[in-house]
PDB file of C-alpha atoms in Angstrom:
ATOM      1  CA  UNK F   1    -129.945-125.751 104.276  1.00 67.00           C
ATOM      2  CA  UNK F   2    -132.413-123.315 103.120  1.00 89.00           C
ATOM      3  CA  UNK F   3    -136.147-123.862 101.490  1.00 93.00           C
ATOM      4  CA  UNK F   4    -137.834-121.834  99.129  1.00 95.00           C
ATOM      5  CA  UNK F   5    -140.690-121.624  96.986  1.00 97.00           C
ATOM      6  CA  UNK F   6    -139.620-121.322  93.374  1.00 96.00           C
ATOM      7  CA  UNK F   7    -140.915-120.643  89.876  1.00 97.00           C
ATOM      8  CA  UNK F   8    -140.640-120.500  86.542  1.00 96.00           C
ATOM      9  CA  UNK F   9    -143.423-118.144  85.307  1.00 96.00           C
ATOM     10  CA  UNK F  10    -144.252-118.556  81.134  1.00 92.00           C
ATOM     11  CA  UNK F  11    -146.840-117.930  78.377  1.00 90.00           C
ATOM     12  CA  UNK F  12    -147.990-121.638  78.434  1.00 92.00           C
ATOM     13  CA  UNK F  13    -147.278-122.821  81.683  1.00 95.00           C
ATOM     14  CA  UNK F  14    -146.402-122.111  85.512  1.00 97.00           C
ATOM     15  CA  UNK F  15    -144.270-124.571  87.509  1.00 97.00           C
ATOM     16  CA  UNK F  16    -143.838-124.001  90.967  1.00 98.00           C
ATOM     17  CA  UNK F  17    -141.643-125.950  93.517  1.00 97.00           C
ATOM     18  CA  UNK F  18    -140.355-126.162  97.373  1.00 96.00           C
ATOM     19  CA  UNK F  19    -136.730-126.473  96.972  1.00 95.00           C
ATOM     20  CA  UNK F  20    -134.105-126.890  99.345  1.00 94.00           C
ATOM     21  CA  UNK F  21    -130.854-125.824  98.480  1.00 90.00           C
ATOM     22  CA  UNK F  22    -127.377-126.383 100.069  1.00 89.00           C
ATOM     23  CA  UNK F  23    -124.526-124.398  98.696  1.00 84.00           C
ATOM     24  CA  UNK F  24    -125.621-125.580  94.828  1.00 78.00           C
ATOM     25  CA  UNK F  25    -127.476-128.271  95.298  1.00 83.00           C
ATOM     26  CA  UNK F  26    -131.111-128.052  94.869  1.00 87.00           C
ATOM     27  CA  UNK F  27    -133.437-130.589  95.984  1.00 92.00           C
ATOM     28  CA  UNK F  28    -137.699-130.816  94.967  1.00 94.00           C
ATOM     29  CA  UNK F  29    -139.699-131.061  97.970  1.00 94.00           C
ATOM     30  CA  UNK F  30    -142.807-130.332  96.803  1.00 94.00           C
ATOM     31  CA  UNK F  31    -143.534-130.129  92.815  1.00 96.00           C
ATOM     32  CA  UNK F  32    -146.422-128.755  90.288  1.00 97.00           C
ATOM     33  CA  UNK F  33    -146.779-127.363  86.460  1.00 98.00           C
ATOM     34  CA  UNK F  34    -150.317-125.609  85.877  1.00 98.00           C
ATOM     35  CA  UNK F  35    -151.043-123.938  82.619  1.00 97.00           C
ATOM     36  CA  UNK F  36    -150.476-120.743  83.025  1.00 96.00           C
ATOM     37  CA  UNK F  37    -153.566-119.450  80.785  1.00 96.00           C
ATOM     38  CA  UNK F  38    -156.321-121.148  83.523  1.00 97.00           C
ATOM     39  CA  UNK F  39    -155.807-118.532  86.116  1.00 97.00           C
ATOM     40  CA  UNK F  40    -156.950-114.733  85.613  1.00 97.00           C
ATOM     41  CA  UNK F  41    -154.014-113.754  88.215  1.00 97.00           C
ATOM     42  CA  UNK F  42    -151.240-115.354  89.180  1.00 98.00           C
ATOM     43  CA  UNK F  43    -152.095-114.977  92.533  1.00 97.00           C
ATOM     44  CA  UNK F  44    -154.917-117.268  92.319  1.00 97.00           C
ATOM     45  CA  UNK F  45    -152.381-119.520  90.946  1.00 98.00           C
ATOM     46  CA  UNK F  46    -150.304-119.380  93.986  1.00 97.00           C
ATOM     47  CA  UNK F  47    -152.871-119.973  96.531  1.00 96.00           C
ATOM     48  CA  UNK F  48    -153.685-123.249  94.688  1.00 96.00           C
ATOM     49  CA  UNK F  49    -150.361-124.514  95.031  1.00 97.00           C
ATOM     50  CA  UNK F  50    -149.958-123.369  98.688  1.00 95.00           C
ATOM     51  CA  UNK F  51    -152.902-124.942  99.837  1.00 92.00           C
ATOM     52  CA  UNK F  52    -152.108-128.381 100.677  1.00 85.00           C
ATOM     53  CA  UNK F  53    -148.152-127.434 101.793  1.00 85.00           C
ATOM     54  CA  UNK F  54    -146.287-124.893 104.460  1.00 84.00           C
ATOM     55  CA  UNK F  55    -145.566-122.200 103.018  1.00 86.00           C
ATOM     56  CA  UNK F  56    -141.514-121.297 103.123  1.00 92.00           C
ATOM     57  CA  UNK F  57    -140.402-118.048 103.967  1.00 93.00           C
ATOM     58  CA  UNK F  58    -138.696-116.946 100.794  1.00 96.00           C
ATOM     59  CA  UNK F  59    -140.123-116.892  97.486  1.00 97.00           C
ATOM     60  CA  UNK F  60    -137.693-116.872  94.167  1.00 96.00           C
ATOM     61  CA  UNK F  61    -139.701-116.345  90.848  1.00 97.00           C
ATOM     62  CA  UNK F  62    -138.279-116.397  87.127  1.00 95.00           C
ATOM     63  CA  UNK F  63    -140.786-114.529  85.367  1.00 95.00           C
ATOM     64  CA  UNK F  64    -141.254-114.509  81.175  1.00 91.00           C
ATOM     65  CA  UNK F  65    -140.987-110.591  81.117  1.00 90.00           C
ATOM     66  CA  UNK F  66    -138.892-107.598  81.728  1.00 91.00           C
ATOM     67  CA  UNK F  67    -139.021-106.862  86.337  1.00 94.00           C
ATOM     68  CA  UNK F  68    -139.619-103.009  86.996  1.00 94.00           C
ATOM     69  CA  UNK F  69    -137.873-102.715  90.155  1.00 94.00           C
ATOM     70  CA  UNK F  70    -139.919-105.603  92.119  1.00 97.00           C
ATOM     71  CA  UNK F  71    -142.843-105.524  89.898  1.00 97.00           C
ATOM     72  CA  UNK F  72    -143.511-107.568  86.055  1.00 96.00           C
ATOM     73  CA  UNK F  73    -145.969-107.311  84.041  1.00 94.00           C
ATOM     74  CA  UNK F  74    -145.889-110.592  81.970  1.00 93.00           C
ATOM     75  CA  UNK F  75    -145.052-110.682  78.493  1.00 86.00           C
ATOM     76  CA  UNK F  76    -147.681-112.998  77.309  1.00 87.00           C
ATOM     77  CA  UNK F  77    -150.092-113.109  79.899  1.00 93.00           C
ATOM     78  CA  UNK F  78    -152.267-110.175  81.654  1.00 95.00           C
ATOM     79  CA  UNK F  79    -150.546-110.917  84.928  1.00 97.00           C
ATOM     80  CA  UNK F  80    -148.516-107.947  87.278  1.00 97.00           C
ATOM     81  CA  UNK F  81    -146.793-109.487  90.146  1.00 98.00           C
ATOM     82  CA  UNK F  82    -145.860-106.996  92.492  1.00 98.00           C
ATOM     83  CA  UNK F  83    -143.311-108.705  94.806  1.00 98.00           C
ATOM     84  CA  UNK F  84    -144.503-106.143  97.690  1.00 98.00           C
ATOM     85  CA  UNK F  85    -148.102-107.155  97.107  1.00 98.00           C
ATOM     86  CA  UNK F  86    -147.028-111.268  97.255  1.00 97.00           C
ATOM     87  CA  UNK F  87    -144.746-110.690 100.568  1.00 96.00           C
ATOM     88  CA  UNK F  88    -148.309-108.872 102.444  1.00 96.00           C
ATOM     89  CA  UNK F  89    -150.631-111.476 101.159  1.00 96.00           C
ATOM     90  CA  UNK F  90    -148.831-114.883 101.500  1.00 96.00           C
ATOM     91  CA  UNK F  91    -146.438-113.604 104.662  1.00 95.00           C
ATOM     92  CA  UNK F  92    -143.175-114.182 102.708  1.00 96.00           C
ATOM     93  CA  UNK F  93    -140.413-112.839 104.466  1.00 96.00           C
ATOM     94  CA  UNK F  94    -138.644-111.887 101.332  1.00 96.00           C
ATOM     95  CA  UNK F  95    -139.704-112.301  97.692  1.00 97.00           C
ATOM     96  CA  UNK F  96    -137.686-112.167  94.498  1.00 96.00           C
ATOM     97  CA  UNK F  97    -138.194-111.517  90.723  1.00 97.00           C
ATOM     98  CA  UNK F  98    -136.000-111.858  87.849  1.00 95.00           C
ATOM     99  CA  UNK F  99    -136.364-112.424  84.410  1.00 93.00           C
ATOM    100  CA  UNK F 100    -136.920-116.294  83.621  1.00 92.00           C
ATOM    101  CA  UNK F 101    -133.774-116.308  81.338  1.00 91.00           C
ATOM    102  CA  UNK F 102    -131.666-113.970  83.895  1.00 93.00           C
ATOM    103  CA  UNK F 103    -132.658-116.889  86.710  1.00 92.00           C
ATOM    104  CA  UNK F 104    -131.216-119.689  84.240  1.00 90.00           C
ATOM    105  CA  UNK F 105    -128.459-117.879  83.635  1.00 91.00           C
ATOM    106  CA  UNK F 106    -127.396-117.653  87.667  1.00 90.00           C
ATOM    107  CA  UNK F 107    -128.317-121.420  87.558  1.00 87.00           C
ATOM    108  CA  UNK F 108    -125.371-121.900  84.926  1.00 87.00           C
ATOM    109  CA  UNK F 109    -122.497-122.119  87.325  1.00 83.00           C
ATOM    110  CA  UNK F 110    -124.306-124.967  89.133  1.00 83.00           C
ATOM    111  CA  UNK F 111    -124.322-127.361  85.851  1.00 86.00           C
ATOM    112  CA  UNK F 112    -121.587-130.014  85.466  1.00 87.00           C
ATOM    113  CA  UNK F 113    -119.937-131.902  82.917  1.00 88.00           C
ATOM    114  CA  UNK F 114    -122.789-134.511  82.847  1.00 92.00           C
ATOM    115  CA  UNK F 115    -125.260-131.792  82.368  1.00 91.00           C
ATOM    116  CA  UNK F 116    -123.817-130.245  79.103  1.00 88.00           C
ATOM    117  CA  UNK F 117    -123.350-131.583  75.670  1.00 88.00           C
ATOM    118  CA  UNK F 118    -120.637-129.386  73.756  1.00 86.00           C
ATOM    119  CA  UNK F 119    -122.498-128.514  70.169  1.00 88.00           C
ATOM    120  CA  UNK F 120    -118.384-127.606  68.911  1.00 88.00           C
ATOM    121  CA  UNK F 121    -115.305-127.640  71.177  1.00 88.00           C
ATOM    122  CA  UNK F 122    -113.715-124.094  71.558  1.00 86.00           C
ATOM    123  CA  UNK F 123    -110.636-122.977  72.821  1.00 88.00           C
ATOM    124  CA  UNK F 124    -110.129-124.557  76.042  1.00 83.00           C
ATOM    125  CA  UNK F 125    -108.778-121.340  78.023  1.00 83.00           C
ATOM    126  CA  UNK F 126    -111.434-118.653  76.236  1.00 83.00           C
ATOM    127  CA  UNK F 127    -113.276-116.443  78.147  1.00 84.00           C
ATOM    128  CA  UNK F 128    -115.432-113.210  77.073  1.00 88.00           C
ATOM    129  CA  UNK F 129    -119.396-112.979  77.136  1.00 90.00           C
ATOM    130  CA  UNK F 130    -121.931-115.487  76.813  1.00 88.00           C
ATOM    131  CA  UNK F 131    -125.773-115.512  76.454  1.00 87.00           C
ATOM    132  CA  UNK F 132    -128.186-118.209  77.121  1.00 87.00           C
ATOM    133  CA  UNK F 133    -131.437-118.516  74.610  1.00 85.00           C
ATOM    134  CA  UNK F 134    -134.400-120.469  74.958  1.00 83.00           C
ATOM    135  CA  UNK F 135    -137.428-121.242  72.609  1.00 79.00           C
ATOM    136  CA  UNK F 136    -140.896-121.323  74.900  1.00 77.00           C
ATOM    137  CA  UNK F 137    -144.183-119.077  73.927  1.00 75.00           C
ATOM    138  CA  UNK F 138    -141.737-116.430  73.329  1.00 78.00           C
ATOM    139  CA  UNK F 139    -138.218-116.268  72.272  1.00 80.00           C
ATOM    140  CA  UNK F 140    -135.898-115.688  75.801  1.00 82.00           C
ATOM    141  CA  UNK F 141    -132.827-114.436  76.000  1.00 87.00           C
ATOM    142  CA  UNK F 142    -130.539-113.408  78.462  1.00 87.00           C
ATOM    143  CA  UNK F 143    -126.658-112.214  78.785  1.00 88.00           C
ATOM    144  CA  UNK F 144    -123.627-113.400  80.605  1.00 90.00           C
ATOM    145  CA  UNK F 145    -120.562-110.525  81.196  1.00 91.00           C
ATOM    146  CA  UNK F 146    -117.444-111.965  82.075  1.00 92.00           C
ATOM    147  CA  UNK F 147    -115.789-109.376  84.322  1.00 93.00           C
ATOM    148  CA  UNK F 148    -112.452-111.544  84.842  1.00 91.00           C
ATOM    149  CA  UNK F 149    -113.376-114.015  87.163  1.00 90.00           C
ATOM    150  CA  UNK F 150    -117.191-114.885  87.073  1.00 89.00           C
ATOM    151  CA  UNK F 151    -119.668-114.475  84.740  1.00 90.00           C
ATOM    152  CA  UNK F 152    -122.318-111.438  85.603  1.00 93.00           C
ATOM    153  CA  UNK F 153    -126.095-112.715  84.699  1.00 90.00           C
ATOM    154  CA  UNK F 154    -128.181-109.421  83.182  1.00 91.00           C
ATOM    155  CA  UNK F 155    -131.857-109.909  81.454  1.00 89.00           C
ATOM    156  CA  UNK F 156    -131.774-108.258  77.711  1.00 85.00           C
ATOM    157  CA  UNK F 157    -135.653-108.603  76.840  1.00 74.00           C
ATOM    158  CA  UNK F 158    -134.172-109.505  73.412  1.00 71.00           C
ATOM    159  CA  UNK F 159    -136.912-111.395  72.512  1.00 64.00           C
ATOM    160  CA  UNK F 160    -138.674-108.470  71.673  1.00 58.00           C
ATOM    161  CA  UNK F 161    -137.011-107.200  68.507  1.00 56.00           C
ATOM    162  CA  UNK F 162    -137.033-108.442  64.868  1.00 52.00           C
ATOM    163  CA  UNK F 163    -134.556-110.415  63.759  1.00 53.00           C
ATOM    164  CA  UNK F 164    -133.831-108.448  60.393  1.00 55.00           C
ATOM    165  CA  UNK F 165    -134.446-104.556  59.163  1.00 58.00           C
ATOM    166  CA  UNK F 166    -137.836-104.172  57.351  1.00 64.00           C
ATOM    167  CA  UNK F 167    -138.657-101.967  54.179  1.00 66.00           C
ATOM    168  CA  UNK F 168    -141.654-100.165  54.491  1.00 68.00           C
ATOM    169  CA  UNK F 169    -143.917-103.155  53.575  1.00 66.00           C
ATOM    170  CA  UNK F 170    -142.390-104.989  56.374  1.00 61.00           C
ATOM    171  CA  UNK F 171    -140.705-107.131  54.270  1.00 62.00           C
ATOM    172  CA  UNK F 172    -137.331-108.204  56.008  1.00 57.00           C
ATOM    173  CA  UNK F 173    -134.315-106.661  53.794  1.00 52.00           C
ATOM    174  CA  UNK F 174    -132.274-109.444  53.513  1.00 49.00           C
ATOM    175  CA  UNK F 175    -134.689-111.530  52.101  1.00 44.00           C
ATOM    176  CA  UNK F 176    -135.497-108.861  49.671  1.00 40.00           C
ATOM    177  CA  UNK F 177    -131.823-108.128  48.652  1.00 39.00           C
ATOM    178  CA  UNK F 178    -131.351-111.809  48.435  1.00 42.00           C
ATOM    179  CA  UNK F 179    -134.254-112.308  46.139  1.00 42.00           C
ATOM    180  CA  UNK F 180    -133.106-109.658  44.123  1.00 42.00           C
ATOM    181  CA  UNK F 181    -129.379-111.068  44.044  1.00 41.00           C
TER     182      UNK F 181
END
């Protein structure tokens, strides 16, 4: 069994755990949500949370914005988190950072029946690409490529586009052509 320090890392709020997982099972240790907006740094943030418990060696953070090699700057927050800089000041042995919707997506495989509810029932031996999207402080989004035998989790930052093409006034087309109609 192995322990960890996770997180989910958002706009509105931070939740960090001590998890220990066995193949995928996941059990909370140690639980806490702060909002994310009362801390300057997210390393402040961090040393809160570590203060009253032992410290595991590996850290695993979702993070609400696009990871530059081991580094994010956050979306909708003035936070960088430099996975380097975390690993010298806490004493992690090894840190990760993903994208908060690529990290769900990995966690998809561990879901069971119990855990879903099936919106409309598809063809029971399809298979191609999926994506997973979530409404928070901004809109997440992340992709699922099927190479044949497991799904591949990749972060699209798709949040970040408009929905529709705009006209010069920024009006969005299709409401415009659909007005006009």
């Amino acid at each position: 069994m192995n322990q960890f320090l996770s997180g989910d890392i958002g706009g509105t709020k931070t939740r960090l755990a001590i998890i220990e997982v066995n193949g995928t099972r996941v059990r909370v240790v140690h639980e806490t949500a702060y909002p994310s907006r009362d801390y300057a740094a997210f390393e402040t943030l961090l040393g809160d949370f570590l203060s009253p418990v032992e410290s595991p060696a590996h850290l695993a953070l979702g993070i609400a914005g696009p990871v530059q090699g081991r580094v994010v700057q956050t979306t909708n927050l003035p936070w960088h988190i430099d996975a380097d800089a975390l690993q010298r000041q806490f004493g992690f042995a090894r840190c990760t950072l993903l994208n908060d919707l690529e990290a769900t997506a990995c966690g998809l495989p561990a879901l069971g029946a119990d855990d879903l509810l099936t919106l409309q029932t598809g063809a029971p031996d399809a298979w191609g690409n999926a994506a997973v999207i979530a409404a928070g402080t901004g809109l997440g989004e992340a992709g699922l490529f099927w190479d044949g035998q497991h799904y591949q989790p990749f972060a699209t930052e798709g949040g970040h586009t408009s929905f529709s093409p705009e006209d010069e006034t920024g009006d969005c087309l299709s409401a415009s052509f659909a007005a006009t109609a």
